[in-house]
Amino acid sequence: MTSATAPTFAETATWPGGGRPGPTTRAAERAYIRVLVVLDTAVLAVAILVGYVARFGDEQPSGSEIPYVVVAPALLLGWLISLRAMRCYDGRVIGYGADEYRRVSAASLRLAGGIAIVGYIVEFGVSRGFLAISFAVGTMGLEVARFAARKRLHRARDRGAGWSRKVLVVGDTAHVLELVHTLRREPYAGYQVVGACIPDALLAPVPQRLGDVPVVGSFRGIPAAATAIGADTVAVTASGELTAARLRRLGWQLENTGVDLVVAPALTDVAGPRIHTRPVAGLPLIHVEAPEFRGGRKLVKGLVDRSVSLVSLLLLLPLLVVIALAVSLDSRGPVLFRQIRVGQGGREFGVLKFRTMVVDADARLAELAARNETDGLMFKMRDDPRVTRVGRLLRKWSLDELPQLANVLLGQMSLVGPRPPLPSEVARYNGDVARRLLVKPGMTGLWQVSGRSDLSWEDGIRLDLYYVENWSLAADLTILWKTFGAVLRSRGAY
């Protein structure tokens, strides 16, 4: 059992998608970055043109010591340099996460601030209106363009194509399998596991696999294994044999190889804003802030919820009337369906929906229990015979949930939060799942934008608990934005 096993197996292994990973990952990454540069250049050129036309129209600019035929290219070049300086084309941040968007905004704001300071000190006569419009349109355009490029990349990654990092996972078998499962849960993140290295004591003299992941070596030959399988990232997870000294030495060995080293701590499902790294005595200690269940931000969230729900109810009133008429004409029974659900702190309330089922739906539930298509405490059935014709249409576009805006206005629900559970579900909760009740349930949430009824019970609970622990106003806005796309795709709606 020597480290020579790793390269030998790597050279003969069959990889998902055919062939062995090669140097194409870096080329694909550079190609994607070139696309971003071209896209950013086009967006900025249009923004500067819009700023010029909006400010001057058909008039001839006057009062500027520098002609705009020079100002416009200089502003475009300076903007691109600012994006580069803020590392907006760094492969480690593009394609996933919010850091890419933050850097793009920061680059634009810093450039605008720098120009404002220089313009205050040295009056060069460039129109403030032209600059303000250009920066407003350009910053928004950059964000939208990055979003569109990322969505296209994510769709390619979901198909097994597109630019993704080739990852060699290092650690004990249990932790390797857990990390592999976590990375594969979101393939659009761009981390494709191509091999694993496990402790020497667990390495067999014959080729091994952990699930469908080939074991390509032990801890003694990690750099060689990474090179042999074409990995560009080594992800280290927990293992008793990976001491601090050994991990530091691995970092030295990977220097100048083009292979990134990332460490995946045992801490999972904790959002970045709650994590702070503090170096103490040479140790990068990770400080995790406690979840926030009360305070000023909660008050702001409640105020936003009630304000938006009130305005939405007023604007949607004609649509609500039309839906109510359709429900009443389609089948006998009340227009609204009121069902007891459990809210924050275990308090029960009546959640409102447009009725989408026949009036005796609850009585017929027992005879359909054997046809339940979910693996948890909920009952879900794709072709439920109790659903009416109008109800099927309302469910497809989530229009049946619009009356819950009244629950939000009354303070019983939030716009964003976990799914409101039934009392029968709550009665079977264990200690972990009960944490869903620490916040108000929501009209939409991570479960809504991640597949709704297509999700397993376990994944739905995991997303709800993640939201409970890591909620923020910015995350709420992101979820609300994604909800529109989820509704239009009608994925998991039944």
Short mmCIF file of N, CA and C in Angstrom, two decimals, residues 19-159:
data_model
loop_
_atom_site.label_atom_id
_atom_site.label_comp_id
_atom_site.label_asym_id
_atom_site.label_seq_id
_atom_site.Cartn_x
_atom_site.Cartn_y
_atom_site.Cartn_z
N GLY A 19 -13.73 9.79 -20.64
CA GLY A 19 -12.39 10.33 -20.60
C GLY A 19 -11.97 10.72 -19.21
N ARG A 20 -10.75 11.23 -19.11
CA ARG A 20 -10.19 11.65 -17.84
C ARG A 20 -10.08 13.16 -17.83
N PRO A 21 -10.35 13.79 -16.66
CA PRO A 21 -10.27 15.24 -16.62
C PRO A 21 -8.91 15.73 -17.04
N GLY A 22 -8.87 16.71 -17.88
CA GLY A 22 -7.62 17.25 -18.37
C GLY A 22 -7.48 18.71 -18.05
N PRO A 23 -6.63 19.42 -18.79
CA PRO A 23 -6.40 20.84 -18.52
C PRO A 23 -7.48 21.74 -19.09
N THR A 24 -8.61 21.15 -19.56
CA THR A 24 -9.64 21.97 -20.20
C THR A 24 -10.37 22.86 -19.22
N THR A 25 -10.33 22.54 -17.93
CA THR A 25 -11.06 23.35 -16.95
C THR A 25 -10.56 24.78 -16.95
N ARG A 26 -9.25 24.97 -16.89
CA ARG A 26 -8.69 26.32 -16.90
C ARG A 26 -9.03 27.04 -18.19
N ALA A 27 -9.00 26.33 -19.32
CA ALA A 27 -9.33 26.95 -20.60
C ALA A 27 -10.79 27.38 -20.61
N ALA A 28 -11.68 26.53 -20.06
CA ALA A 28 -13.10 26.88 -20.00
C ALA A 28 -13.32 28.07 -19.07
N GLU A 29 -12.57 28.12 -17.98
CA GLU A 29 -12.69 29.25 -17.06
C GLU A 29 -12.25 30.54 -17.74
N ARG A 30 -11.12 30.49 -18.45
CA ARG A 30 -10.64 31.69 -19.15
C ARG A 30 -11.61 32.12 -20.23
N ALA A 31 -12.24 31.14 -20.92
CA ALA A 31 -13.22 31.48 -21.96
C ALA A 31 -14.43 32.18 -21.34
N TYR A 32 -14.87 31.71 -20.18
CA TYR A 32 -16.01 32.34 -19.51
C TYR A 32 -15.65 33.76 -19.07
N ILE A 33 -14.44 33.94 -18.57
CA ILE A 33 -14.00 35.27 -18.14
C ILE A 33 -13.93 36.21 -19.34
N ARG A 34 -13.46 35.71 -20.49
CA ARG A 34 -13.41 36.55 -21.69
C ARG A 34 -14.82 36.99 -22.09
N VAL A 35 -15.78 36.08 -21.96
CA VAL A 35 -17.17 36.43 -22.25
C VAL A 35 -17.64 37.54 -21.30
N LEU A 36 -17.28 37.43 -20.01
CA LEU A 36 -17.67 38.46 -19.05
C LEU A 36 -17.05 39.81 -19.40
N VAL A 37 -15.79 39.81 -19.83
CA VAL A 37 -15.13 41.06 -20.19
C VAL A 37 -15.83 41.71 -21.37
N VAL A 38 -16.14 40.93 -22.39
CA VAL A 38 -16.84 41.46 -23.57
C VAL A 38 -18.22 41.97 -23.16
N LEU A 39 -18.92 41.20 -22.31
CA LEU A 39 -20.25 41.59 -21.87
C LEU A 39 -20.20 42.88 -21.06
N ASP A 40 -19.24 42.96 -20.14
CA ASP A 40 -19.11 44.18 -19.34
C ASP A 40 -18.79 45.38 -20.21
N THR A 41 -17.91 45.20 -21.19
CA THR A 41 -17.54 46.30 -22.08
C THR A 41 -18.75 46.81 -22.85
N ALA A 42 -19.54 45.88 -23.36
CA ALA A 42 -20.73 46.27 -24.12
C ALA A 42 -21.73 47.00 -23.22
N VAL A 43 -21.93 46.49 -22.01
CA VAL A 43 -22.88 47.13 -21.08
C VAL A 43 -22.42 48.54 -20.74
N LEU A 44 -21.14 48.70 -20.44
CA LEU A 44 -20.63 50.02 -20.06
C LEU A 44 -20.68 51.00 -21.24
N ALA A 45 -20.40 50.51 -22.42
CA ALA A 45 -20.48 51.38 -23.60
C ALA A 45 -21.91 51.88 -23.79
N VAL A 46 -22.87 50.99 -23.64
CA VAL A 46 -24.27 51.39 -23.76
C VAL A 46 -24.66 52.37 -22.65
N ALA A 47 -24.20 52.10 -21.43
CA ALA A 47 -24.53 52.97 -20.29
C ALA A 47 -23.99 54.38 -20.50
N ILE A 48 -22.75 54.47 -20.99
CA ILE A 48 -22.15 55.79 -21.23
C ILE A 48 -22.88 56.52 -22.35
N LEU A 49 -23.29 55.78 -23.38
CA LEU A 49 -24.05 56.37 -24.47
C LEU A 49 -25.42 56.86 -23.97
N VAL A 50 -26.07 56.05 -23.13
CA VAL A 50 -27.36 56.45 -22.56
C VAL A 50 -27.19 57.71 -21.70
N GLY A 51 -26.12 57.75 -20.92
CA GLY A 51 -25.86 58.92 -20.10
C GLY A 51 -25.65 60.18 -20.93
N TYR A 52 -24.95 60.05 -22.03
CA TYR A 52 -24.71 61.19 -22.91
C TYR A 52 -26.00 61.67 -23.56
N VAL A 53 -26.76 60.71 -24.11
CA VAL A 53 -28.00 61.09 -24.81
C VAL A 53 -29.02 61.66 -23.84
N ALA A 54 -29.14 61.03 -22.65
CA ALA A 54 -30.12 61.50 -21.67
C ALA A 54 -29.76 62.90 -21.17
N ARG A 55 -28.48 63.19 -21.06
CA ARG A 55 -28.07 64.49 -20.53
C ARG A 55 -28.09 65.59 -21.59
N PHE A 56 -27.61 65.27 -22.78
CA PHE A 56 -27.45 66.33 -23.79
C PHE A 56 -28.43 66.23 -24.95
N GLY A 57 -28.91 65.02 -25.26
CA GLY A 57 -29.81 64.87 -26.39
C GLY A 57 -29.13 65.30 -27.68
N ASP A 58 -29.79 66.20 -28.41
CA ASP A 58 -29.23 66.71 -29.67
C ASP A 58 -28.36 67.94 -29.46
N GLU A 59 -28.22 68.40 -28.21
CA GLU A 59 -27.43 69.60 -27.94
C GLU A 59 -25.94 69.31 -28.01
N GLN A 60 -25.20 70.33 -28.23
CA GLN A 60 -23.74 70.23 -28.24
C GLN A 60 -23.23 70.54 -26.83
N PRO A 61 -22.52 69.61 -26.18
CA PRO A 61 -22.01 69.87 -24.82
C PRO A 61 -21.12 71.10 -24.81
N SER A 62 -21.25 71.88 -23.73
CA SER A 62 -20.43 73.08 -23.59
C SER A 62 -19.92 73.17 -22.17
N GLY A 63 -18.85 73.87 -21.99
CA GLY A 63 -18.31 74.11 -20.65
C GLY A 63 -17.31 73.08 -20.20
N SER A 64 -17.07 72.04 -21.00
CA SER A 64 -16.13 71.00 -20.62
C SER A 64 -14.76 71.28 -21.22
N GLU A 65 -13.74 71.20 -20.39
CA GLU A 65 -12.38 71.42 -20.87
C GLU A 65 -11.87 70.21 -21.65
N ILE A 66 -12.49 69.06 -21.43
CA ILE A 66 -12.09 67.83 -22.11
C ILE A 66 -13.25 67.41 -23.00
N PRO A 67 -13.02 67.18 -24.28
CA PRO A 67 -14.12 66.76 -25.17
C PRO A 67 -14.65 65.39 -24.77
N TYR A 68 -15.94 65.19 -24.96
CA TYR A 68 -16.57 63.93 -24.55
C TYR A 68 -16.13 62.75 -25.41
N VAL A 69 -15.57 63.04 -26.57
CA VAL A 69 -15.03 61.95 -27.37
C VAL A 69 -13.80 61.34 -26.69
N VAL A 70 -13.22 62.08 -25.76
CA VAL A 70 -12.12 61.55 -24.95
C VAL A 70 -12.64 61.07 -23.60
N VAL A 71 -13.61 61.79 -23.04
CA VAL A 71 -14.16 61.43 -21.73
C VAL A 71 -14.79 60.04 -21.76
N ALA A 72 -15.59 59.76 -22.78
CA ALA A 72 -16.32 58.49 -22.84
C ALA A 72 -15.37 57.27 -22.87
N PRO A 73 -14.37 57.21 -23.78
CA PRO A 73 -13.46 56.07 -23.76
C PRO A 73 -12.64 55.98 -22.46
N ALA A 74 -12.26 57.16 -21.91
CA ALA A 74 -11.50 57.14 -20.67
C ALA A 74 -12.33 56.58 -19.52
N LEU A 75 -13.62 56.97 -19.47
CA LEU A 75 -14.50 56.44 -18.43
C LEU A 75 -14.69 54.94 -18.59
N LEU A 76 -14.87 54.48 -19.81
CA LEU A 76 -15.03 53.05 -20.07
C LEU A 76 -13.79 52.28 -19.65
N LEU A 77 -12.61 52.77 -20.03
CA LEU A 77 -11.37 52.10 -19.67
C LEU A 77 -11.16 52.11 -18.16
N GLY A 78 -11.41 53.26 -17.54
CA GLY A 78 -11.25 53.33 -16.09
C GLY A 78 -12.20 52.40 -15.36
N TRP A 79 -13.42 52.25 -15.87
CA TRP A 79 -14.40 51.36 -15.25
C TRP A 79 -13.93 49.91 -15.33
N LEU A 80 -13.42 49.51 -16.50
CA LEU A 80 -12.92 48.15 -16.65
C LEU A 80 -11.72 47.90 -15.75
N ILE A 81 -10.86 48.90 -15.61
CA ILE A 81 -9.70 48.75 -14.72
C ILE A 81 -10.17 48.61 -13.28
N SER A 82 -11.20 49.38 -12.90
CA SER A 82 -11.74 49.27 -11.55
C SER A 82 -12.32 47.89 -11.29
N LEU A 83 -13.02 47.33 -12.28
CA LEU A 83 -13.55 45.98 -12.14
C LEU A 83 -12.42 44.97 -11.97
N ARG A 84 -11.36 45.18 -12.73
CA ARG A 84 -10.21 44.28 -12.63
C ARG A 84 -9.53 44.42 -11.26
N ALA A 85 -9.39 45.65 -10.79
CA ALA A 85 -8.73 45.89 -9.51
C ALA A 85 -9.52 45.28 -8.35
N MET A 86 -10.84 45.25 -8.48
CA MET A 86 -11.67 44.66 -7.43
C MET A 86 -11.83 43.16 -7.61
N ARG A 87 -11.06 42.59 -8.52
CA ARG A 87 -11.03 41.14 -8.75
C ARG A 87 -12.41 40.60 -9.13
N CYS A 88 -13.08 41.34 -10.00
CA CYS A 88 -14.39 40.90 -10.47
C CYS A 88 -14.29 39.80 -11.51
N TYR A 89 -13.08 39.48 -11.93
CA TYR A 89 -12.86 38.39 -12.89
C TYR A 89 -12.08 37.25 -12.27
N ASP A 90 -12.11 37.17 -10.95
CA ASP A 90 -11.43 36.10 -10.22
C ASP A 90 -12.28 34.83 -10.30
N GLY A 91 -11.70 33.76 -10.80
CA GLY A 91 -12.44 32.51 -10.95
C GLY A 91 -12.96 31.94 -9.65
N ARG A 92 -12.42 32.38 -8.53
CA ARG A 92 -12.86 31.85 -7.24
C ARG A 92 -14.14 32.50 -6.75
N VAL A 93 -14.57 33.59 -7.37
CA VAL A 93 -15.79 34.26 -6.90
C VAL A 93 -16.88 34.34 -7.98
N ILE A 94 -16.51 34.19 -9.23
CA ILE A 94 -17.52 34.31 -10.29
C ILE A 94 -18.28 32.99 -10.43
N GLY A 95 -19.54 33.11 -10.80
CA GLY A 95 -20.34 31.92 -11.08
C GLY A 95 -21.18 31.41 -9.95
N TYR A 96 -20.94 31.86 -8.71
CA TYR A 96 -21.70 31.35 -7.57
C TYR A 96 -21.51 32.27 -6.38
N GLY A 97 -22.58 32.47 -5.62
CA GLY A 97 -22.49 33.29 -4.42
C GLY A 97 -22.71 34.77 -4.71
N ALA A 98 -22.85 35.53 -3.62
CA ALA A 98 -23.16 36.96 -3.75
C ALA A 98 -21.92 37.83 -3.86
N ASP A 99 -20.74 37.28 -3.62
CA ASP A 99 -19.53 38.09 -3.60
C ASP A 99 -19.26 38.73 -4.96
N GLU A 100 -19.59 38.04 -6.03
CA GLU A 100 -19.37 38.59 -7.37
C GLU A 100 -20.18 39.87 -7.56
N TYR A 101 -21.44 39.85 -7.15
CA TYR A 101 -22.28 41.03 -7.29
C TYR A 101 -21.79 42.17 -6.41
N ARG A 102 -21.37 41.84 -5.19
CA ARG A 102 -20.86 42.87 -4.28
C ARG A 102 -19.62 43.55 -4.85
N ARG A 103 -18.74 42.78 -5.45
CA ARG A 103 -17.52 43.35 -6.00
C ARG A 103 -17.80 44.24 -7.21
N VAL A 104 -18.76 43.83 -8.04
CA VAL A 104 -19.12 44.64 -9.20
C VAL A 104 -19.67 45.99 -8.74
N SER A 105 -20.55 45.96 -7.74
CA SER A 105 -21.10 47.21 -7.22
C SER A 105 -20.03 48.06 -6.55
N ALA A 106 -19.15 47.41 -5.80
CA ALA A 106 -18.08 48.14 -5.12
C ALA A 106 -17.14 48.80 -6.12
N ALA A 107 -16.82 48.10 -7.21
CA ALA A 107 -15.93 48.68 -8.23
C ALA A 107 -16.56 49.92 -8.84
N SER A 108 -17.85 49.87 -9.12
CA SER A 108 -18.54 51.02 -9.70
C SER A 108 -18.61 52.18 -8.71
N LEU A 109 -18.95 51.88 -7.46
CA LEU A 109 -19.07 52.93 -6.45
C LEU A 109 -17.73 53.58 -6.15
N ARG A 110 -16.67 52.78 -6.09
CA ARG A 110 -15.35 53.34 -5.81
C ARG A 110 -14.89 54.25 -6.95
N LEU A 111 -15.15 53.82 -8.18
CA LEU A 111 -14.77 54.67 -9.30
C LEU A 111 -15.56 55.97 -9.28
N ALA A 112 -16.87 55.87 -9.02
CA ALA A 112 -17.71 57.07 -8.95
C ALA A 112 -17.24 58.00 -7.84
N GLY A 113 -16.91 57.42 -6.68
CA GLY A 113 -16.42 58.22 -5.57
C GLY A 113 -15.09 58.88 -5.90
N GLY A 114 -14.19 58.15 -6.56
CA GLY A 114 -12.90 58.72 -6.94
C GLY A 114 -13.05 59.86 -7.91
N ILE A 115 -13.94 59.70 -8.91
CA ILE A 115 -14.16 60.78 -9.87
C ILE A 115 -14.77 61.99 -9.18
N ALA A 116 -15.69 61.74 -8.23
CA ALA A 116 -16.31 62.85 -7.51
C ALA A 116 -15.29 63.65 -6.71
N ILE A 117 -14.36 62.94 -6.07
CA ILE A 117 -13.33 63.62 -5.28
C ILE A 117 -12.39 64.43 -6.17
N VAL A 118 -11.95 63.80 -7.28
CA VAL A 118 -11.06 64.50 -8.21
C VAL A 118 -11.78 65.70 -8.82
N GLY A 119 -13.07 65.52 -9.16
CA GLY A 119 -13.83 66.62 -9.73
C GLY A 119 -14.02 67.77 -8.76
N TYR A 120 -14.07 67.47 -7.47
CA TYR A 120 -14.19 68.53 -6.47
C TYR A 120 -12.89 69.31 -6.32
N ILE A 121 -11.76 68.57 -6.42
CA ILE A 121 -10.46 69.22 -6.26
C ILE A 121 -10.06 69.97 -7.53
N VAL A 122 -10.25 69.28 -8.66
CA VAL A 122 -9.86 69.86 -9.95
C VAL A 122 -11.10 69.94 -10.82
N GLU A 123 -11.58 71.09 -11.12
CA GLU A 123 -12.78 71.28 -11.92
C GLU A 123 -12.45 71.04 -13.39
N PHE A 124 -12.88 69.87 -13.92
CA PHE A 124 -12.60 69.59 -15.32
C PHE A 124 -13.84 69.71 -16.19
N GLY A 125 -14.96 70.12 -15.62
CA GLY A 125 -16.11 70.53 -16.41
C GLY A 125 -16.96 69.43 -16.99
N VAL A 126 -16.78 68.18 -16.59
CA VAL A 126 -17.62 67.09 -17.09
C VAL A 126 -18.96 67.13 -16.37
N SER A 127 -20.03 66.98 -17.11
CA SER A 127 -21.37 67.09 -16.56
C SER A 127 -21.63 66.05 -15.47
N ARG A 128 -22.11 66.52 -14.30
CA ARG A 128 -22.44 65.61 -13.22
C ARG A 128 -23.65 64.75 -13.59
N GLY A 129 -24.59 65.32 -14.34
CA GLY A 129 -25.75 64.56 -14.79
C GLY A 129 -25.35 63.40 -15.69
N PHE A 130 -24.41 63.66 -16.60
CA PHE A 130 -23.90 62.61 -17.49
C PHE A 130 -23.27 61.48 -16.68
N LEU A 131 -22.44 61.84 -15.69
CA LEU A 131 -21.78 60.83 -14.87
C LEU A 131 -22.78 60.06 -14.02
N ALA A 132 -23.75 60.77 -13.41
CA ALA A 132 -24.73 60.11 -12.54
C ALA A 132 -25.56 59.10 -13.32
N ILE A 133 -26.04 59.50 -14.49
CA ILE A 133 -26.86 58.59 -15.29
C ILE A 133 -26.03 57.41 -15.78
N SER A 134 -24.81 57.68 -16.22
CA SER A 134 -23.94 56.61 -16.72
C SER A 134 -23.65 55.59 -15.63
N PHE A 135 -23.34 56.07 -14.41
CA PHE A 135 -23.02 55.13 -13.33
C PHE A 135 -24.25 54.37 -12.87
N ALA A 136 -25.40 55.02 -12.82
CA ALA A 136 -26.62 54.33 -12.41
C ALA A 136 -26.99 53.23 -13.40
N VAL A 137 -27.01 53.58 -14.69
CA VAL A 137 -27.36 52.60 -15.72
C VAL A 137 -26.28 51.53 -15.82
N GLY A 138 -25.02 51.92 -15.75
CA GLY A 138 -23.93 50.96 -15.89
C GLY A 138 -23.88 49.95 -14.76
N THR A 139 -24.03 50.43 -13.51
CA THR A 139 -23.98 49.51 -12.36
C THR A 139 -25.12 48.50 -12.42
N MET A 140 -26.32 49.00 -12.71
CA MET A 140 -27.45 48.08 -12.82
C MET A 140 -27.27 47.12 -13.99
N GLY A 141 -26.78 47.64 -15.11
CA GLY A 141 -26.57 46.80 -16.28
C GLY A 141 -25.54 45.72 -16.03
N LEU A 142 -24.46 46.07 -15.32
CA LEU A 142 -23.44 45.06 -15.00
C LEU A 142 -24.02 43.93 -14.15
N GLU A 143 -24.83 44.30 -13.16
CA GLU A 143 -25.42 43.28 -12.29
C GLU A 143 -26.36 42.37 -13.08
N VAL A 144 -27.19 42.97 -13.93
CA VAL A 144 -28.12 42.17 -14.73
C VAL A 144 -27.37 41.27 -15.71
N ALA A 145 -26.33 41.79 -16.33
CA ALA A 145 -25.55 40.99 -17.28
C ALA A 145 -24.85 39.83 -16.57
N ARG A 146 -24.29 40.10 -15.39
CA ARG A 146 -23.65 39.02 -14.63
C ARG A 146 -24.68 37.96 -14.24
N PHE A 147 -25.88 38.41 -13.85
CA PHE A 147 -26.93 37.47 -13.48
C PHE A 147 -27.30 36.59 -14.67
N ALA A 148 -27.47 37.19 -15.83
CA ALA A 148 -27.84 36.42 -17.03
C ALA A 148 -26.74 35.43 -17.40
N ALA A 149 -25.48 35.89 -17.34
CA ALA A 149 -24.36 34.99 -17.67
C ALA A 149 -24.29 33.84 -16.68
N ARG A 150 -24.53 34.15 -15.40
CA ARG A 150 -24.46 33.10 -14.38
C ARG A 150 -25.57 32.07 -14.58
N LYS A 151 -26.80 32.53 -14.90
CA LYS A 151 -27.90 31.60 -15.11
C LYS A 151 -27.62 30.67 -16.28
N ARG A 152 -27.02 31.21 -17.31
CA ARG A 152 -26.67 30.35 -18.45
C ARG A 152 -25.60 29.34 -18.04
N LEU A 153 -24.64 29.77 -17.24
CA LEU A 153 -23.62 28.86 -16.75
C LEU A 153 -24.22 27.78 -15.86
N HIS A 154 -25.15 28.17 -14.99
CA HIS A 154 -25.79 27.20 -14.10
C HIS A 154 -26.57 26.15 -14.88
N ARG A 155 -27.28 26.58 -15.92
CA ARG A 155 -28.01 25.61 -16.73
C ARG A 155 -27.06 24.64 -17.40
N ALA A 156 -25.93 25.14 -17.87
CA ALA A 156 -24.93 24.25 -18.48
C ALA A 156 -24.37 23.28 -17.46
N ARG A 157 -24.11 23.76 -16.25
CA ARG A 157 -23.59 22.87 -15.21
C ARG A 157 -24.60 21.81 -14.81
N ASP A 158 -25.87 22.17 -14.76
CA ASP A 158 -26.91 21.19 -14.43
C ASP A 158 -26.96 20.08 -15.46
N ARG A 159 -26.59 20.39 -16.70
CA ARG A 159 -26.57 19.38 -17.76
C ARG A 159 -25.27 18.59 -17.77
#
